[in-house]
CSV table of C-alpha atoms and ligand atoms in Angstrom, one decimal:
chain,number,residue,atom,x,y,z
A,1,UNK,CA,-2.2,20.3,-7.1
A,2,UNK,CA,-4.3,22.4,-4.4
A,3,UNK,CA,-5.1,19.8,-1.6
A,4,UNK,CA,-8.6,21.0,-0.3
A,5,UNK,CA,-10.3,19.8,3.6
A,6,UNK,CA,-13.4,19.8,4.2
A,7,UNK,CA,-14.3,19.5,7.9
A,8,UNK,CA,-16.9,16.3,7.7
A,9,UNK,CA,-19.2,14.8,10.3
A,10,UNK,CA,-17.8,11.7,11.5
A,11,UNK,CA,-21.3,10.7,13.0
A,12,UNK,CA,-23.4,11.5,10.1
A,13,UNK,CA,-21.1,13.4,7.3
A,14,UNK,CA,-23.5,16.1,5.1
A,15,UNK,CA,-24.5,15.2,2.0
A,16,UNK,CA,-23.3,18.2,-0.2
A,17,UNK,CA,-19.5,17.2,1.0
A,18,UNK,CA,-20.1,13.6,0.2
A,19,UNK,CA,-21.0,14.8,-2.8
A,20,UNK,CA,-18.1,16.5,-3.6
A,21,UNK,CA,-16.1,13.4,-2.7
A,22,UNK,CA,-17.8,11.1,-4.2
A,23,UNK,CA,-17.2,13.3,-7.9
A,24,UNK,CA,-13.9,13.5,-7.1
A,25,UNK,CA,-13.4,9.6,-6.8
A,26,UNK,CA,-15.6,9.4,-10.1
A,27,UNK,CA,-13.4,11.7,-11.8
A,28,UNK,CA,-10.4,9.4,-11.3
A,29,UNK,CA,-8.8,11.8,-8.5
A,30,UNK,CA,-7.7,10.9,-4.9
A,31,UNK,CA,-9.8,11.6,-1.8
A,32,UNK,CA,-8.1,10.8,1.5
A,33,UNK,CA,-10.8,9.7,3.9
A,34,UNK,CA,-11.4,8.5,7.6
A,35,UNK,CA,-11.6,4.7,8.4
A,36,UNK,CA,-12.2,3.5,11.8
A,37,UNK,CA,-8.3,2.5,11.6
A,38,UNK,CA,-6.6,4.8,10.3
A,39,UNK,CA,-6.7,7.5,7.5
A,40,UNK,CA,-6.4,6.1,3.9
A,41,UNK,CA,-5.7,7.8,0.3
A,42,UNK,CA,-8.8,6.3,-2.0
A,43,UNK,CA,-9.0,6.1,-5.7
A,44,UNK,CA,-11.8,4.2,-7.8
A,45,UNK,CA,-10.2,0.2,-8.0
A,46,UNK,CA,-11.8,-0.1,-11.2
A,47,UNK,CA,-9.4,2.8,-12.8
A,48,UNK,CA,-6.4,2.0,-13.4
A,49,UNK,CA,-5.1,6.0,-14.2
A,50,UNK,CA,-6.5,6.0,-10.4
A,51,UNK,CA,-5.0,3.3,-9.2
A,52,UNK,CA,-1.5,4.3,-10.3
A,53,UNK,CA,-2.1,7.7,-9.1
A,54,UNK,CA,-1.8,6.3,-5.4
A,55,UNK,CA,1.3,5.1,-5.7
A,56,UNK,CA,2.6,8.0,-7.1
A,57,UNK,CA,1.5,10.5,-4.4
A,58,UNK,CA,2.4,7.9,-1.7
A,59,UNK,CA,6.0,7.2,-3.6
A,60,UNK,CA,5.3,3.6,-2.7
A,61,UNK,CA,6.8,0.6,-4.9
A,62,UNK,CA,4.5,-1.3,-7.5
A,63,UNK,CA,5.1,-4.0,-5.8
A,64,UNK,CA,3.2,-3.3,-2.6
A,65,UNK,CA,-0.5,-4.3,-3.0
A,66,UNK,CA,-3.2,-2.2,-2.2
A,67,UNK,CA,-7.0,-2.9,-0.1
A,68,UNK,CA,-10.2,-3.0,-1.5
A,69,UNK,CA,-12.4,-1.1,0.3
A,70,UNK,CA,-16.6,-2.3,0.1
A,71,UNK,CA,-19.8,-1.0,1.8
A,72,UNK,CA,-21.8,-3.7,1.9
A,73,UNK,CA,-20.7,-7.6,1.7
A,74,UNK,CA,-22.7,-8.1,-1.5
A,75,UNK,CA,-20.2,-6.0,-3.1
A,76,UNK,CA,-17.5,-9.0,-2.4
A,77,UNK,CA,-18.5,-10.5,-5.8
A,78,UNK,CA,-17.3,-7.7,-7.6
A,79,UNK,CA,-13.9,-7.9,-6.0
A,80,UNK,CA,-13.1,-11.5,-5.5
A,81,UNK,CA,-14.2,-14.7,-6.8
A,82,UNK,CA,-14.0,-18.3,-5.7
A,83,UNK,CA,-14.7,-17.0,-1.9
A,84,UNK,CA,-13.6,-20.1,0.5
A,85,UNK,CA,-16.7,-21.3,2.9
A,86,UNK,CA,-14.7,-19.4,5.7
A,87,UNK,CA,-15.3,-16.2,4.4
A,88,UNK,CA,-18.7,-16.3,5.2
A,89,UNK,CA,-18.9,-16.4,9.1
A,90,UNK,CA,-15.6,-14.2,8.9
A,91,UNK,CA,-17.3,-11.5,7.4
A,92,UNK,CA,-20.7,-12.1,9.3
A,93,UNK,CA,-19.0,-12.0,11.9
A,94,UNK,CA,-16.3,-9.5,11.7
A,95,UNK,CA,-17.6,-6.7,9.1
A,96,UNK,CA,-18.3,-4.1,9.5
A,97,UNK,CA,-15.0,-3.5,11.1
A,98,UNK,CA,-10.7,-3.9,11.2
A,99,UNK,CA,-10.6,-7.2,9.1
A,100,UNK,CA,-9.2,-7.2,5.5
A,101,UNK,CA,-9.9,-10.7,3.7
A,102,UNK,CA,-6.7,-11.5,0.8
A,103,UNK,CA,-9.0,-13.8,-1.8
A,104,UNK,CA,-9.1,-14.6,-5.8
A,105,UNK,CA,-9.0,-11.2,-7.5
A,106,UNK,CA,-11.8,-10.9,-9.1
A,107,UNK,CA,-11.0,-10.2,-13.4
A,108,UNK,CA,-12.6,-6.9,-13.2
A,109,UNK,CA,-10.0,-5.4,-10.7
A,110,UNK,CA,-7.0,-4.3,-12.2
A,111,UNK,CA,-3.7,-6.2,-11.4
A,112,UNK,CA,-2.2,-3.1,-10.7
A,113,UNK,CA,-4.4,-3.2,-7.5
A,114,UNK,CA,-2.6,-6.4,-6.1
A,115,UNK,CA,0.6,-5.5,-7.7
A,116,UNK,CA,0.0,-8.6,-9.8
A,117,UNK,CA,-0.7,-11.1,-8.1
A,118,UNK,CA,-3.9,-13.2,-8.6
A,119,UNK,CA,-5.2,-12.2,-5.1
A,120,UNK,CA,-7.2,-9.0,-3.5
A,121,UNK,CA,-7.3,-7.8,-0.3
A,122,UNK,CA,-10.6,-6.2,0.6
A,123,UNK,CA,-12.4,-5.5,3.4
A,124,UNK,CA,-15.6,-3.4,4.8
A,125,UNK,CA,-14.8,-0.5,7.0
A,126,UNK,CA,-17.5,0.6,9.6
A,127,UNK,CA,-16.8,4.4,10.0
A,128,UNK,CA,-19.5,6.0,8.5
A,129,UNK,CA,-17.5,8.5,6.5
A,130,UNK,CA,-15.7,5.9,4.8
A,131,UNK,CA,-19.0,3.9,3.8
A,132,UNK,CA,-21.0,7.0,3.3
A,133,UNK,CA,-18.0,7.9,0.1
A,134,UNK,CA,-18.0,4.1,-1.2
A,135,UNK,CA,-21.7,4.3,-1.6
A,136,UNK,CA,-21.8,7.7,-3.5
A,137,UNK,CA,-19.1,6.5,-5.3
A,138,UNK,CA,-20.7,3.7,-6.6
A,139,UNK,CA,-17.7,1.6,-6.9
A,140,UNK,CA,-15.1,-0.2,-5.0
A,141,UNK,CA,-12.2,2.1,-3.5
A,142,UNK,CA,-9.3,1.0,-3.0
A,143,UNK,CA,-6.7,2.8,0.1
A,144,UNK,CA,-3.7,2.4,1.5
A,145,UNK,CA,-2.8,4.5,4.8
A,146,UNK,CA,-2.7,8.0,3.8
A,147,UNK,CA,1.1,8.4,4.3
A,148,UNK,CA,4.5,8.5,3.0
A,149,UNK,CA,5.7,4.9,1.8
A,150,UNK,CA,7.3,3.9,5.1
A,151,UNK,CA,6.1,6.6,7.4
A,152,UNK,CA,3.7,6.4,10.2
A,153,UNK,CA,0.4,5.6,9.5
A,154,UNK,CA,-1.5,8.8,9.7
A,155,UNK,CA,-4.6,9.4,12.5
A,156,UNK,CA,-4.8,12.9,12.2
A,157,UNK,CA,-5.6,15.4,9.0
A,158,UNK,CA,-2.8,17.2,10.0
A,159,UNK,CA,-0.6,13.8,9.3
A,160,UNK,CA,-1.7,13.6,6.4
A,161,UNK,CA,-0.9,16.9,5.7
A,162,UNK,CA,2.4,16.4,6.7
A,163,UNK,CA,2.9,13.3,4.1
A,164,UNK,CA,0.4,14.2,0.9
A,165,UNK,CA,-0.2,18.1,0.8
A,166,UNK,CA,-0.3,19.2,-2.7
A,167,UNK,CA,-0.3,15.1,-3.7
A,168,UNK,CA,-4.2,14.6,-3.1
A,169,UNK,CA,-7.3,16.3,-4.1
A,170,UNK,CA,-9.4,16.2,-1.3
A,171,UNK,CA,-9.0,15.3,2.4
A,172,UNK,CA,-11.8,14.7,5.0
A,173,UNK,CA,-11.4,15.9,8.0
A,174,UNK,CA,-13.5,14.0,10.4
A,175,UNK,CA,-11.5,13.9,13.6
A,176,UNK,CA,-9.1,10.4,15.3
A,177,UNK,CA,-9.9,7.1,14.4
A,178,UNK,CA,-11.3,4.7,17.1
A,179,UNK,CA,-8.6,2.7,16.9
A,180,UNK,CA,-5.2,4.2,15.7
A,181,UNK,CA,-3.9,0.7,14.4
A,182,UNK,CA,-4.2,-0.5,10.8
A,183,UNK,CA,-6.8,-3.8,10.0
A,184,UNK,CA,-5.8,-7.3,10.4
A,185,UNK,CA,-4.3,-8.6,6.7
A,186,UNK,CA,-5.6,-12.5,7.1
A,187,UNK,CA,-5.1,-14.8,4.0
A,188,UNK,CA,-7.5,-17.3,3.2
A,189,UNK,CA,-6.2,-18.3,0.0
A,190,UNK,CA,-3.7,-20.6,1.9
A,191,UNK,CA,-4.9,-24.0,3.7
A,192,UNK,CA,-4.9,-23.2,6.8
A,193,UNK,CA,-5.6,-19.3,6.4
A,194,UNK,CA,-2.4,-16.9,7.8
A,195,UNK,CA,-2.3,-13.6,9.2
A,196,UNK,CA,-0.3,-11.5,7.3
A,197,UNK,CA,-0.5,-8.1,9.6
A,198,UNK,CA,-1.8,-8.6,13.2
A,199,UNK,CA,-3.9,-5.2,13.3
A,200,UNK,CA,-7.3,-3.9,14.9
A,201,UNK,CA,-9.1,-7.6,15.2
A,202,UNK,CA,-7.3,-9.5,17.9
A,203,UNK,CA,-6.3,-12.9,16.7
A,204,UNK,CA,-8.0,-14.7,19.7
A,205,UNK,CA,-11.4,-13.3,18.2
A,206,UNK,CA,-10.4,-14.4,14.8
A,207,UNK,CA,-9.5,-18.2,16.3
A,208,UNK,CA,-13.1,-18.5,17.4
A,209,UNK,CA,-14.1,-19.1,13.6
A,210,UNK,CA,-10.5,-20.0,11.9
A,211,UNK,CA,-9.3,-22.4,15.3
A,212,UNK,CA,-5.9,-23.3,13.0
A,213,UNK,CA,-4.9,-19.8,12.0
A,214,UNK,CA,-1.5,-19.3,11.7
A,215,UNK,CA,0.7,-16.9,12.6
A,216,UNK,CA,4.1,-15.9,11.8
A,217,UNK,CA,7.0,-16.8,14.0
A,218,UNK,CA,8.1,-13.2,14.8
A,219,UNK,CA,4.4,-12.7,16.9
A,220,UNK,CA,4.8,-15.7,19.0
A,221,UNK,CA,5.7,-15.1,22.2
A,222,UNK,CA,9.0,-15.3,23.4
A,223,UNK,CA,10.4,-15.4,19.9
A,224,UNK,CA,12.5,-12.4,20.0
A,225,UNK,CA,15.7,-14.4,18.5
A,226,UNK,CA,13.2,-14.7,15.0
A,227,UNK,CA,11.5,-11.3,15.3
A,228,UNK,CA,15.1,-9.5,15.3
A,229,UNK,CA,16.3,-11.4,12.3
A,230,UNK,CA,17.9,-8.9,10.4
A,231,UNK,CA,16.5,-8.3,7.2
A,232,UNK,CA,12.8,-10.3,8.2
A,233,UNK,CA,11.7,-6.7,8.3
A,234,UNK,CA,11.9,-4.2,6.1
A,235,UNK,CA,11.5,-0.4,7.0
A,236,UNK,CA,7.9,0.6,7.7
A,237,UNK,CA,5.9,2.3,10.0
A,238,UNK,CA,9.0,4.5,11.0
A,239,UNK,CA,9.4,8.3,12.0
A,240,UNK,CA,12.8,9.7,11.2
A,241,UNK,CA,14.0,9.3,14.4
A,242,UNK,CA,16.0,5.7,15.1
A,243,UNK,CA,13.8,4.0,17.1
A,244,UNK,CA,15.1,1.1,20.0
A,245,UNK,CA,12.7,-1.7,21.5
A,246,UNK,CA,13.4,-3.5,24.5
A,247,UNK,CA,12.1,-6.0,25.5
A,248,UNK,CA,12.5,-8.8,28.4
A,249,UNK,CA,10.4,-10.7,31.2
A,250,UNK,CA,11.6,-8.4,34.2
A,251,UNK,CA,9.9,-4.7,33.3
A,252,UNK,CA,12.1,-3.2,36.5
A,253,UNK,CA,15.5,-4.3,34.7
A,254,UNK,CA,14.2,-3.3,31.1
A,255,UNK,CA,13.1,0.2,31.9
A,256,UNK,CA,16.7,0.6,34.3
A,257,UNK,CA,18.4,-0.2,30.6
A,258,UNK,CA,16.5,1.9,28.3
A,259,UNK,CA,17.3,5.0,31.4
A,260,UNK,CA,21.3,3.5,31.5
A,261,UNK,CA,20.7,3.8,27.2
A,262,UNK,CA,19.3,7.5,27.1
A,263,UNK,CA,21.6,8.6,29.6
A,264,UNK,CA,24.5,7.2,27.4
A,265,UNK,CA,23.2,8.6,24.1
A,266,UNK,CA,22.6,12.4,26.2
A,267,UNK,CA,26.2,12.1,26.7
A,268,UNK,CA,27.4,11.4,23.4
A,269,UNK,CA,25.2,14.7,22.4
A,270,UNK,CA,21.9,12.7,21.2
A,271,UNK,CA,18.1,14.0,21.9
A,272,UNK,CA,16.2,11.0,23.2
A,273,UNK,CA,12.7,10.3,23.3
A,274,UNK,CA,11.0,8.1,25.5
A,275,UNK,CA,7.4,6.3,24.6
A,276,UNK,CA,6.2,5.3,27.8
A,277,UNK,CA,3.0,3.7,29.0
A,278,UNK,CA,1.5,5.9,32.0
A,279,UNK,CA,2.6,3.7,34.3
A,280,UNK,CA,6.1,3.4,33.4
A,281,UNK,CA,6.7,6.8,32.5
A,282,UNK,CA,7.0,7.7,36.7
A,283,UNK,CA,9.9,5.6,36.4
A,284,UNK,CA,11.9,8.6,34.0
A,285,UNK,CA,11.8,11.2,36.3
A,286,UNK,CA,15.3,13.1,34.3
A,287,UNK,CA,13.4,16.0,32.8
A,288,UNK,CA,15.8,15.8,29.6
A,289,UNK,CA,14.3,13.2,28.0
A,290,UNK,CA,11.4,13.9,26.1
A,291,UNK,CA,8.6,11.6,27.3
A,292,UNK,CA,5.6,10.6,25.4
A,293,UNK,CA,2.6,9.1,27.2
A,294,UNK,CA,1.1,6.6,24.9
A,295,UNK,CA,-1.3,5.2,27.3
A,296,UNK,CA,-2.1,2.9,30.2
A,297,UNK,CA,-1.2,-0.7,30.6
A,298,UNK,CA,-4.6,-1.3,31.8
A,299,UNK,CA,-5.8,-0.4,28.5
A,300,UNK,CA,-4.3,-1.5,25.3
A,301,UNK,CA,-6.7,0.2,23.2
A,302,UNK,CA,-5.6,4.0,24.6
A,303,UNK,CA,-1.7,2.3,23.2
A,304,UNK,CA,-3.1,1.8,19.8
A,305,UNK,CA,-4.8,5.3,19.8
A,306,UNK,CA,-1.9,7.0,20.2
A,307,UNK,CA,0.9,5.4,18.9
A,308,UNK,CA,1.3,6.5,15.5
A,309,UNK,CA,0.6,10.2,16.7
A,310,UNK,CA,3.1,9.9,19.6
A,311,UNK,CA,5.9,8.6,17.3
A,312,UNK,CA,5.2,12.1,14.9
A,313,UNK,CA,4.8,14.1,18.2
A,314,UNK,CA,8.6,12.7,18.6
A,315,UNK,CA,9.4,13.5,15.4
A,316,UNK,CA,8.3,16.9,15.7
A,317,UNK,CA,10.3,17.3,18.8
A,318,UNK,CA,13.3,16.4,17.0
A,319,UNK,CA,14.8,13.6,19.0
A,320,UNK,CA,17.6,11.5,17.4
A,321,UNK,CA,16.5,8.3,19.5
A,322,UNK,CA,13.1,6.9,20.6
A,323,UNK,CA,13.6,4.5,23.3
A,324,UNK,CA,10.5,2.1,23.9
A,325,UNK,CA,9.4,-0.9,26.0
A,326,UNK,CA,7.7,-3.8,24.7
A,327,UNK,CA,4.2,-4.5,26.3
A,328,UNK,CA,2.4,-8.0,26.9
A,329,UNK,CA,1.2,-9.5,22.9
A,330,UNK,CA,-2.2,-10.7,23.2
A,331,UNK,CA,-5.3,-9.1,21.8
A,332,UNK,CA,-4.3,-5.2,20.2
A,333,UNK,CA,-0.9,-6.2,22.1
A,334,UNK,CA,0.4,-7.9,19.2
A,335,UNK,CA,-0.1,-5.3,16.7
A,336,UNK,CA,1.2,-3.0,18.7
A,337,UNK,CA,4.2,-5.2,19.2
A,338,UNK,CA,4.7,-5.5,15.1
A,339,UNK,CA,4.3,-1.9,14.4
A,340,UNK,CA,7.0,-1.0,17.2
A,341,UNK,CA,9.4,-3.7,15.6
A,342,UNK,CA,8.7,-2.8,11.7
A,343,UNK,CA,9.6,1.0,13.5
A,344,UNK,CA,12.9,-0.2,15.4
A,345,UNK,CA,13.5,-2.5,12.1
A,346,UNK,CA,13.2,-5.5,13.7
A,347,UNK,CA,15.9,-4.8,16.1
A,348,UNK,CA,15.4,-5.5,20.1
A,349,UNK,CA,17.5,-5.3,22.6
A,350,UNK,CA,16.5,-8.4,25.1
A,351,UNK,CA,17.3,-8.0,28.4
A,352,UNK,CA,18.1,-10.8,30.7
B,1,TXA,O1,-6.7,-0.4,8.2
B,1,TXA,C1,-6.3,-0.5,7.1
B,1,TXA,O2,-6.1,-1.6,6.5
B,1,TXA,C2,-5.9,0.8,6.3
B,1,TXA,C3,-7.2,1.5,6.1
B,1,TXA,C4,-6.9,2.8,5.3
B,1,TXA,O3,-8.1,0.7,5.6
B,1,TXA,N1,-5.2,0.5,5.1
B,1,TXA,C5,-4.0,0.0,5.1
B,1,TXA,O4,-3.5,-0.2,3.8
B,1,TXA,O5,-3.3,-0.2,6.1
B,1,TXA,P1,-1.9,-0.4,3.5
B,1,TXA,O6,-1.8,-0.3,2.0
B,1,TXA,O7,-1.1,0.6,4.3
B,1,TXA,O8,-1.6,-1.9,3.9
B,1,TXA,C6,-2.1,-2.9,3.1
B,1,TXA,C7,-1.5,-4.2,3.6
B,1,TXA,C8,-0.1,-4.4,3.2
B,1,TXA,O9,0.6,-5.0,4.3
B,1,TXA,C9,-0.1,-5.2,2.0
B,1,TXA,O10,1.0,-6.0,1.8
B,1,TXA,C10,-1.3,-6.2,2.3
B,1,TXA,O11,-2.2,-5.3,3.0
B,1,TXA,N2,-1.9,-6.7,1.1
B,1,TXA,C11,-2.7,-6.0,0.2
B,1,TXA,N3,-3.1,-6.8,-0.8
B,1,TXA,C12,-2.6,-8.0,-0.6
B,1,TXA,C13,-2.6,-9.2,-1.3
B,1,TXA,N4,-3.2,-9.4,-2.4
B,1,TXA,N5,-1.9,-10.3,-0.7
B,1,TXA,C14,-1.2,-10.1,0.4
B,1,TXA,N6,-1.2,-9.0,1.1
B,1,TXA,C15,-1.8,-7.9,0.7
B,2,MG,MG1,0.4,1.5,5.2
């Protein structure tokens, strides 16, 4: 299959490439389009051919449900069914934007979709390439990141070139996502409603309306023992290089460990990357490592930005070893915190 780019507006994409896009979706085929998250690989969610197409091209198991995406609310009822009375002020609230809703799944939507379970995950994106495509489309699309089953989620065209060429039709270009981090995955066919993925809405905004949201014990602070449970996480997010988290109340002693680490590994013949926040990145002055500046402390959003792209800048670089610090895990912090442990397996080294 030839994988064709187009080079879209991200501000106001032209019509005649919308167009083209919004065929190919028609025709069953698979468009990888801009979100304001990250990247995703769409396919009609009322077609099942479609459907199974994604999970082909992105080698990801059956049993791995996928999102809905929507461009206007009204859509919901298409989707889902039975909507609890929180969904409302959730989506008033919170959509357009990085919030995906799990609900009934509505009969219409394939169970392939939800790899069979009697819930959906949908949500309403807000970049205007992605709604743009949904409402040529005239149906429901559903998209997973536009990667490799267990690689970084991709914020460039050129990632997902990497990961799909010659396994999609069509890719739109339209430049980095605002955010860099996937949507938060919240579940409100439980009582009370769960996060499933902590992601681009903070979980302090989402308390506001849900107070008794819950969240699982490997995001709660100070809950390393639980978050490096082997086997509580699988593989995901993860370049090819082994990546090591640290983590540990005293950020002098942590980043003296992860420099004692690199030098040990540079010894026994390794190439090791650093990730490193602005700010702590003064502290690794040995011009062996390779350091990758993912942001500034003072600004989680820049971290969420880049992270995906540093760990494939890495990657690229061929290090054996990406050393990394864990940062503070309120607002983005926390997804940034999960996607660093899903990379580093759910292994952290705590430091006293
Ligand atoms: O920001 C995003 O959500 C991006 C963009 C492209 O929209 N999409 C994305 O999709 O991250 P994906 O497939 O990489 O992640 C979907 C997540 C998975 O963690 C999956 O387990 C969860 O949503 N999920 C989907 N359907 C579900 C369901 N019915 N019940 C529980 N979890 C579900
Ligand atoms: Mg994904």
């Amino acid at each position: 299959m030839k994988t064709n780019v187009l080079k879209v507006n991200p501000i106001s994409p032209q019509d005649d490439m919308m167009q083209t896009a919004a065929r190919t979706i028609q025709a069953g085929r698979l468009v990888v389009f801009p979100t304001e998250t990250v990247y995703g690989v769409g396919a009609d969610a009322f077609n099942v051919e479609a459907v199974q197409r994604i999970f082909t091209a992105k080698e990801r198991p059956a049993s791995d449900p996928l999102i809905v995406h929507i461009a206007d609310p009204t859509q919901l009822a298409a989707v889902a069914q039975a909507m609890p009375p929180l969904t409302r002020p959730l989506t008033e609230r919170f959509w357009p934007g990085p919030l995906t809703l799990v609900l009934k799944r509505h009969p219409d939507i394939p169970p392939a979709v939800s790899a069979g379970l009697e819930t959906v995950a949908v949500r309403m994106p807000s970049h205007p390439v992605a709604l743009a495509l949904i409402r040529r489309s005239g149906t429901a699309i559903v998209a997973p990141s536009a990667n490799l089953f267990t690689r970084p989620s991709p914020t460039t065209a050129a990632h997902v070139l990497q990961d799909l060429r010659g396994r999609v039709d069509l890719i739109l270009d339209a430049g980095p996502p605002d955010i860099g981090l996937e949507s938060t995955v919240v579940d409100l066919t439980t009582t009370p409603p769960r996060v499933l993925r902590p992601g681009g809405t903070p979980v302090e905004a989402l308390r506001d309306v849900v107070p008794d949201l819950q969240l699982q014990l490997q995001y709660l602070d100070g809950e390393t023992e639980a978050a490096s449970s082997p086997g509580l996480l699988s593989k995901h997010y993860s370049p090819q290089a082994r990546v090591i988290l640290f983590d540990g109340a005293d950020n002098r002693a942590v980043l003296e460990r992860m420099q004692a680490m690199a030098e040990t590994l540079m010894a026994e013949g390794q190439t090791v990357g650093i990730m490193a926040t602005e700010e702590d990145a003064l502290f690794f002055s040995d011009i062996l490592f390779r350091v990758a500046i993912i942001g500034t402390q003072q600004n989680l959003k820049t971290i969420g930005h880049n992270l995906f792209a540093k760990m494939r800048l890495l990657e690229a670089q061929q290090v054996d070893v990406i050393l990394v610090r864990a940062l503070e895990r309120t607002g983005l912090g926390l997804a940034i915190w999960d996607r660093l442990l899903r990379a580093a397996e759910g292994q952290v080294v705590t430091v006293e």
